[in-house]
């Protein structure tokens, strides 16, 4: 962990990452509901919204689309990922080097670690290399901290999420992206375990505006520092509307009702 | 993805790769119908046809034959491959480095990724190294994107081909070589998923002139940028004739009938 | 082994390492009894006690908290570790390089080796790299020498602990952290096997003040050079009190009774 | 493949490699019939025969004996090998680097690839490194191309030998050492598949003078460029006699009868 | 193999290595009979005996004790080893680099290769790196050549020992440490197979003075160049006495009776 409040990843110490690596992780199926969401430009456009601190994409998307947006959007390069065509014990290929991410203009990097997987050892060692290289480039490091694998039956129970948050702190991430553990108390515990590492909630699959904003609000109230969200933004017909609401909740201390109203 | 329209791999933004790595991948059996096709010179001669933007061969063929053709033919070095003497879960040996490909005079590189294979992780990491090295040399990158392996029962169904095309975009390929998914609609979907990455159809095993040209035409009509073809050219008695027809379909907006006629 | 008496890891040739890597190794469960123990600051504060020669933490904790304490606390960077979410044959991910540990200000490094594990070969080779790199930086090396794995039914029997101590000597550790083998005689044997490598007792899970101090006293009397302790310090309501007592036993030749009294 | 006719490996475009790596590959059992054959000097002496273009040995034999023969014998350093004490799926340890082979004075290198083995991928990648390093040193590359392993029931059938020859071409070997496929037609096919890569017959286990010379003659008549032979030379009481005959067959277009006569 | 007669490892072309890596390989159990043998100083003292050409220890022992003896004792750094807490298919961790061995003052290195083990390939490749690095430093290389593993039922039968000796020659060792194969004839065969590589007998477990000396005498008579011995020296109450006798047998052509008498 290093101080990152002055980097583009943060606004007033808070974080809103717009994640768009689903084409790799989940495949085209995620774009079915809103077909135009398959076009990365649409997400980059959404990322120009002032609520968004960074957009998180894989190397190829960054190469092809980021040059057109580099003045308006901050880039977080996601360094690893796996297709869901593959069915093995959770693992993730490192498909971009930190050096190349820096060349692409990224100001921070993202890295998935599946704690508890039979590949935990290898992933943590790959994370070490990425984290130390990121330090050399002065880049912030966001860990997608997702315990998963053979030994884990329930990967969103509170104790697992708290452990996930702690792993991010212990291993040197500046930001821990974790799933919502289901209650404010549980999120508070995760935040406490992460110490000086910022905790952000993982947006997850698409839900209603209210349900989604309430989980975000709960995260903020629990001391979380924001959100890394994908489908709950770009699977909506109007990404801007939910981003308005998120801005209110995350950066302006609005209630969910106020946020929903403001976004109308 | 980088802009490649000005590289020798493209002509008017379109691509026609003449692939000749079958001696490694399939072995001598592919040369049985037309015995003289075993001689790489015949394919290099065919590659001097103006329709061909590049010839794709393995390192050894490039070393031995390309020096005689370097003024007339553009070289795409295929960097990995496997014999079919081997029967394991799909994988491919990296048998040529990017640095050596550049020394051989290649202007672009080709790399197979078997998404979904138990070796996906490893192959994607090898692709990373090749892709980033290619960027240092300013070389275009073509991904042979072939989902295959234990978990994949049908590797040409539309959703798999669309995913294959998307993988190429997400991982940073400039061109995605995919199998034809069976219909124009399905190819359109693949093209849409590939975004700014050019999609080219994989020629596949030999069929009739008309059937082959119709699938190429369908690819072009669907927004595909061309073809990477091997057997459907050099397993024909007269490769030049089909190349004439392909030139008409790919570069001159001809119908299949017009193309067949022009080639007679 | 190199002479380390003049390094900050030692005081009068003795060692008291305050270990706080449990958030990684065991997870938040270790903090439940004393919730404020989850905050690394509390342990760094405890480490300012004159009895503590070094604090042992993982990279992330060092990055985030050590800068505030570098004038008052000596840092031992623990270089490997594993979450207990993972259930495989004992192994440990190298999550920090020696070079980075040096940049963080560490004067020594810690490394776990599970002798007898199916990963022994690999861990010993990783230890080699860390040990030789530490020598280049003039850093002391502490081995967490914990025989463990498929072939070991009882990992605290005297002969195993003696072997553990010997492994540390043979492989080039300056300090061997071993479990208490149950008796003074057994600890004497371990000390004898370690030759010029200093043996320190591993604190283990929390026990009563008296039981804990007696095992420490026994270690010192057996020729051990101190202690690497975590839970028996920071799982207590008042870490300072037990550190007072430890100081008396380890550095001042006090009896357990004297130490308990002094600490009141 | 590079032009190698002007290197010491060739004489008039032909090749006769005297191979003596059997002490590693087969062990002392190969020396039983002619006990003095265990002494490498005897083979180096034989290699001074003008018929022999190069002697192929492992690193240790080269280190110990080649300095005495470097003026009279050309050295091919065999870079990998395995004892037959080991019984696993075919594989071969790389026991000598190209750099070290060059220091030893080798003008060419030899490398075994077991196409079809479960280790094919790994062996081909090791071959890549060796081949590219050899190119940097301007050394010729000879592939011992021996399809073998789980999936191959008959490793000398014509189609397998032809594939073996093609692999050598595709992967960048200058010379392909293959087993005799049993007929002139089959050897012609292998030669054709190898293109500009020279095919040499593997000598195999000891047979009668006539049978052996006939297979060599057949290879030459089929367009093969010579022979890599071990046991059929040094397991004979008089290696010189058979070398005389081989010289006649390979370099002087003699018939087997003429060669046998000349050697008497 | 390189000429090593002028290095400290040899005296009059003969070798007597005092090996003391048992604390790693076998553990404290080897020191039980003579408890003071656990102290490395005792072995270093014994190594000052003029019969001893080098002492073979692991890195940690060398680091901690060799500085006190560097004027009187020559150091052979054993580069790999494994605890017997581990029960897998024979393998050995490389726990010291050649570079570091050179820094420690070693004039030669030792390396175990388990020919026939499922780890043979990997061990031979590690040996390559060590051997070539040793050459750069002008250090002699001793191979502990111990065929062992799944496929080997009897690892001391003559043909296995002969193969072991040959492996050392083929792979580039200057000295082959092999087990005694049971008869003078068998040892002669091993010596013959090793060519210019010196064969030394492995001392093995402790036996009577006479039995031990007779096996050494037999080795010398068979053309062996000496001995690498551990337990048969330092497990004796009086190591000096047996070293006197060994000096007589190895360097002074004494009979066993003469040697036993001289040592009294």
PDB file of C-alpha atoms in Angstrom, chain C residues 1-2 115-121 124-125 127-128 131-132 135 147 151-152 159-160 162-163 166-167 169-174 189 192-196, chain E residues 20-21 23-28 31 35-36 38 40-41 58-61 63-65 68 82-87 91-97 100 126:
ATOM      1  CA  UNK C   1      25.231 -18.103   8.779  1.00  0.00           C
ATOM      2  CA  UNK C   2      27.065 -14.866   9.184  1.00  0.00           C
ATOM      3  CA  UNK C 115      11.080 -29.725   5.310  1.00  0.00           C
ATOM      4  CA  UNK C 116       9.477 -33.037   4.421  1.00  0.00           C
ATOM      5  CA  UNK C 117       6.712 -31.466   2.347  1.00  0.00           C
ATOM      6  CA  UNK C 118       6.333 -32.535  -1.253  1.00  0.00           C
ATOM      7  CA  UNK C 119       7.314 -28.935  -1.944  1.00  0.00           C
ATOM      8  CA  UNK C 120      10.565 -29.148   0.049  1.00  0.00           C
ATOM      9  CA  UNK C 121      12.716 -29.169  -3.078  1.00  0.00           C
ATOM     10  CA  UNK C 124      14.690 -24.910  -0.554  1.00  0.00           C
ATOM     11  CA  UNK C 125      15.557 -23.617  -4.000  1.00  0.00           C
ATOM     12  CA  UNK C 127      15.287 -20.167  -0.018  1.00  0.00           C
ATOM     13  CA  UNK C 128      18.628 -20.355  -1.832  1.00  0.00           C
ATOM     14  CA  UNK C 131      19.480 -16.290   1.171  1.00  0.00           C
ATOM     15  CA  UNK C 132      22.043 -15.405  -1.473  1.00  0.00           C
ATOM     16  CA  UNK C 135      23.883 -11.840   1.611  1.00  0.00           C
ATOM     17  CA  UNK C 147       8.908 -29.810   8.994  1.00  0.00           C
ATOM     18  CA  UNK C 151       5.245 -37.996   5.520  1.00  0.00           C
ATOM     19  CA  UNK C 152       5.270 -36.333   8.919  1.00  0.00           C
ATOM     20  CA  UNK C 159      13.954 -35.582  16.604  1.00  0.00           C
ATOM     21  CA  UNK C 160      11.952 -33.552  14.099  1.00  0.00           C
ATOM     22  CA  UNK C 162      16.394 -31.149  16.011  1.00  0.00           C
ATOM     23  CA  UNK C 163      16.350 -31.916  12.309  1.00  0.00           C
ATOM     24  CA  UNK C 166      19.994 -28.569  11.602  1.00  0.00           C
ATOM     25  CA  UNK C 167      18.346 -27.773   8.270  1.00  0.00           C
ATOM     26  CA  UNK C 169      22.348 -24.439   9.748  1.00  0.00           C
ATOM     27  CA  UNK C 170      23.012 -26.582   6.678  1.00  0.00           C
ATOM     28  CA  UNK C 171      21.087 -24.289   4.351  1.00  0.00           C
ATOM     29  CA  UNK C 172      22.633 -21.064   5.590  1.00  0.00           C
ATOM     30  CA  UNK C 173      20.145 -19.418   7.950  1.00  0.00           C
ATOM     31  CA  UNK C 174      21.480 -17.152  10.671  1.00  0.00           C
ATOM     32  CA  UNK C 189      19.612 -31.104  21.363  1.00  0.00           C
ATOM     33  CA  UNK C 192      23.403 -28.368  19.552  1.00  0.00           C
ATOM     34  CA  UNK C 193      22.311 -29.470  16.064  1.00  0.00           C
ATOM     35  CA  UNK C 194      22.048 -25.851  14.926  1.00  0.00           C
ATOM     36  CA  UNK C 195      25.727 -25.191  15.695  1.00  0.00           C
ATOM     37  CA  UNK C 196      26.485 -21.524  15.171  1.00  0.00           C
TER      38      UNK C 196
ATOM     39  CA  UNK E  20      29.963 -33.964   5.959  1.00  0.00           C
ATOM     40  CA  UNK E  21      26.565 -33.231   4.456  1.00  0.00           C
ATOM     41  CA  UNK E  23      23.135 -33.346   8.781  1.00  0.00           C
ATOM     42  CA  UNK E  24      21.050 -32.350   5.775  1.00  0.00           C
ATOM     43  CA  UNK E  25      20.718 -35.692   3.995  1.00  0.00           C
ATOM     44  CA  UNK E  26      20.167 -38.000   6.975  1.00  0.00           C
ATOM     45  CA  UNK E  27      19.597 -35.629   9.880  1.00  0.00           C
ATOM     46  CA  UNK E  28      20.801 -35.723  13.483  1.00  0.00           C
ATOM     47  CA  UNK E  31      25.447 -38.103  14.990  1.00  0.00           C
ATOM     48  CA  UNK E  35      27.448 -36.997  19.789  1.00  0.00           C
ATOM     49  CA  UNK E  36      30.366 -34.611  19.367  1.00  0.00           C
ATOM     50  CA  UNK E  38      27.329 -33.063  15.376  1.00  0.00           C
ATOM     51  CA  UNK E  40      31.141 -29.255  12.343  1.00  0.00           C
ATOM     52  CA  UNK E  41      34.366 -28.052  13.925  1.00  0.00           C
ATOM     53  CA  UNK E  58      26.632 -27.691   2.399  1.00  0.00           C
ATOM     54  CA  UNK E  59      26.520 -23.933   2.037  1.00  0.00           C
ATOM     55  CA  UNK E  60      25.466 -23.154   5.593  1.00  0.00           C
ATOM     56  CA  UNK E  61      28.255 -25.174   7.187  1.00  0.00           C
ATOM     57  CA  UNK E  63      29.515 -20.083   5.668  1.00  0.00           C
ATOM     58  CA  UNK E  64      29.659 -20.623   9.401  1.00  0.00           C
ATOM     59  CA  UNK E  65      32.827 -22.702   9.826  1.00  0.00           C
ATOM     60  CA  UNK E  68      38.244 -20.435  10.483  1.00  0.00           C
ATOM     61  CA  UNK E  82      17.524 -33.123   0.348  1.00  0.00           C
ATOM     62  CA  UNK E  83      16.369 -33.981   3.828  1.00  0.00           C
ATOM     63  CA  UNK E  84      15.210 -37.500   4.471  1.00  0.00           C
ATOM     64  CA  UNK E  85      12.065 -36.074   5.976  1.00  0.00           C
ATOM     65  CA  UNK E  86      10.922 -36.099   2.375  1.00  0.00           C
ATOM     66  CA  UNK E  87       9.879 -39.401   0.846  1.00  0.00           C
ATOM     67  CA  UNK E  91      15.394 -35.578  -6.212  1.00  0.00           C
ATOM     68  CA  UNK E  92      17.672 -32.970  -4.700  1.00  0.00           C
ATOM     69  CA  UNK E  93      17.287 -29.233  -4.165  1.00  0.00           C
ATOM     70  CA  UNK E  94      19.973 -26.965  -5.560  1.00  0.00           C
ATOM     71  CA  UNK E  95      20.625 -25.018  -2.379  1.00  0.00           C
ATOM     72  CA  UNK E  96      23.793 -23.172  -3.381  1.00  0.00           C
ATOM     73  CA  UNK E  97      24.810 -21.429  -6.584  1.00  0.00           C
ATOM     74  CA  UNK E 100      28.141 -18.224  -4.131  1.00  0.00           C
ATOM     75  CA  UNK E 126      20.541 -28.437 -13.221  1.00  0.00           C
TER      76      UNK E 126
END
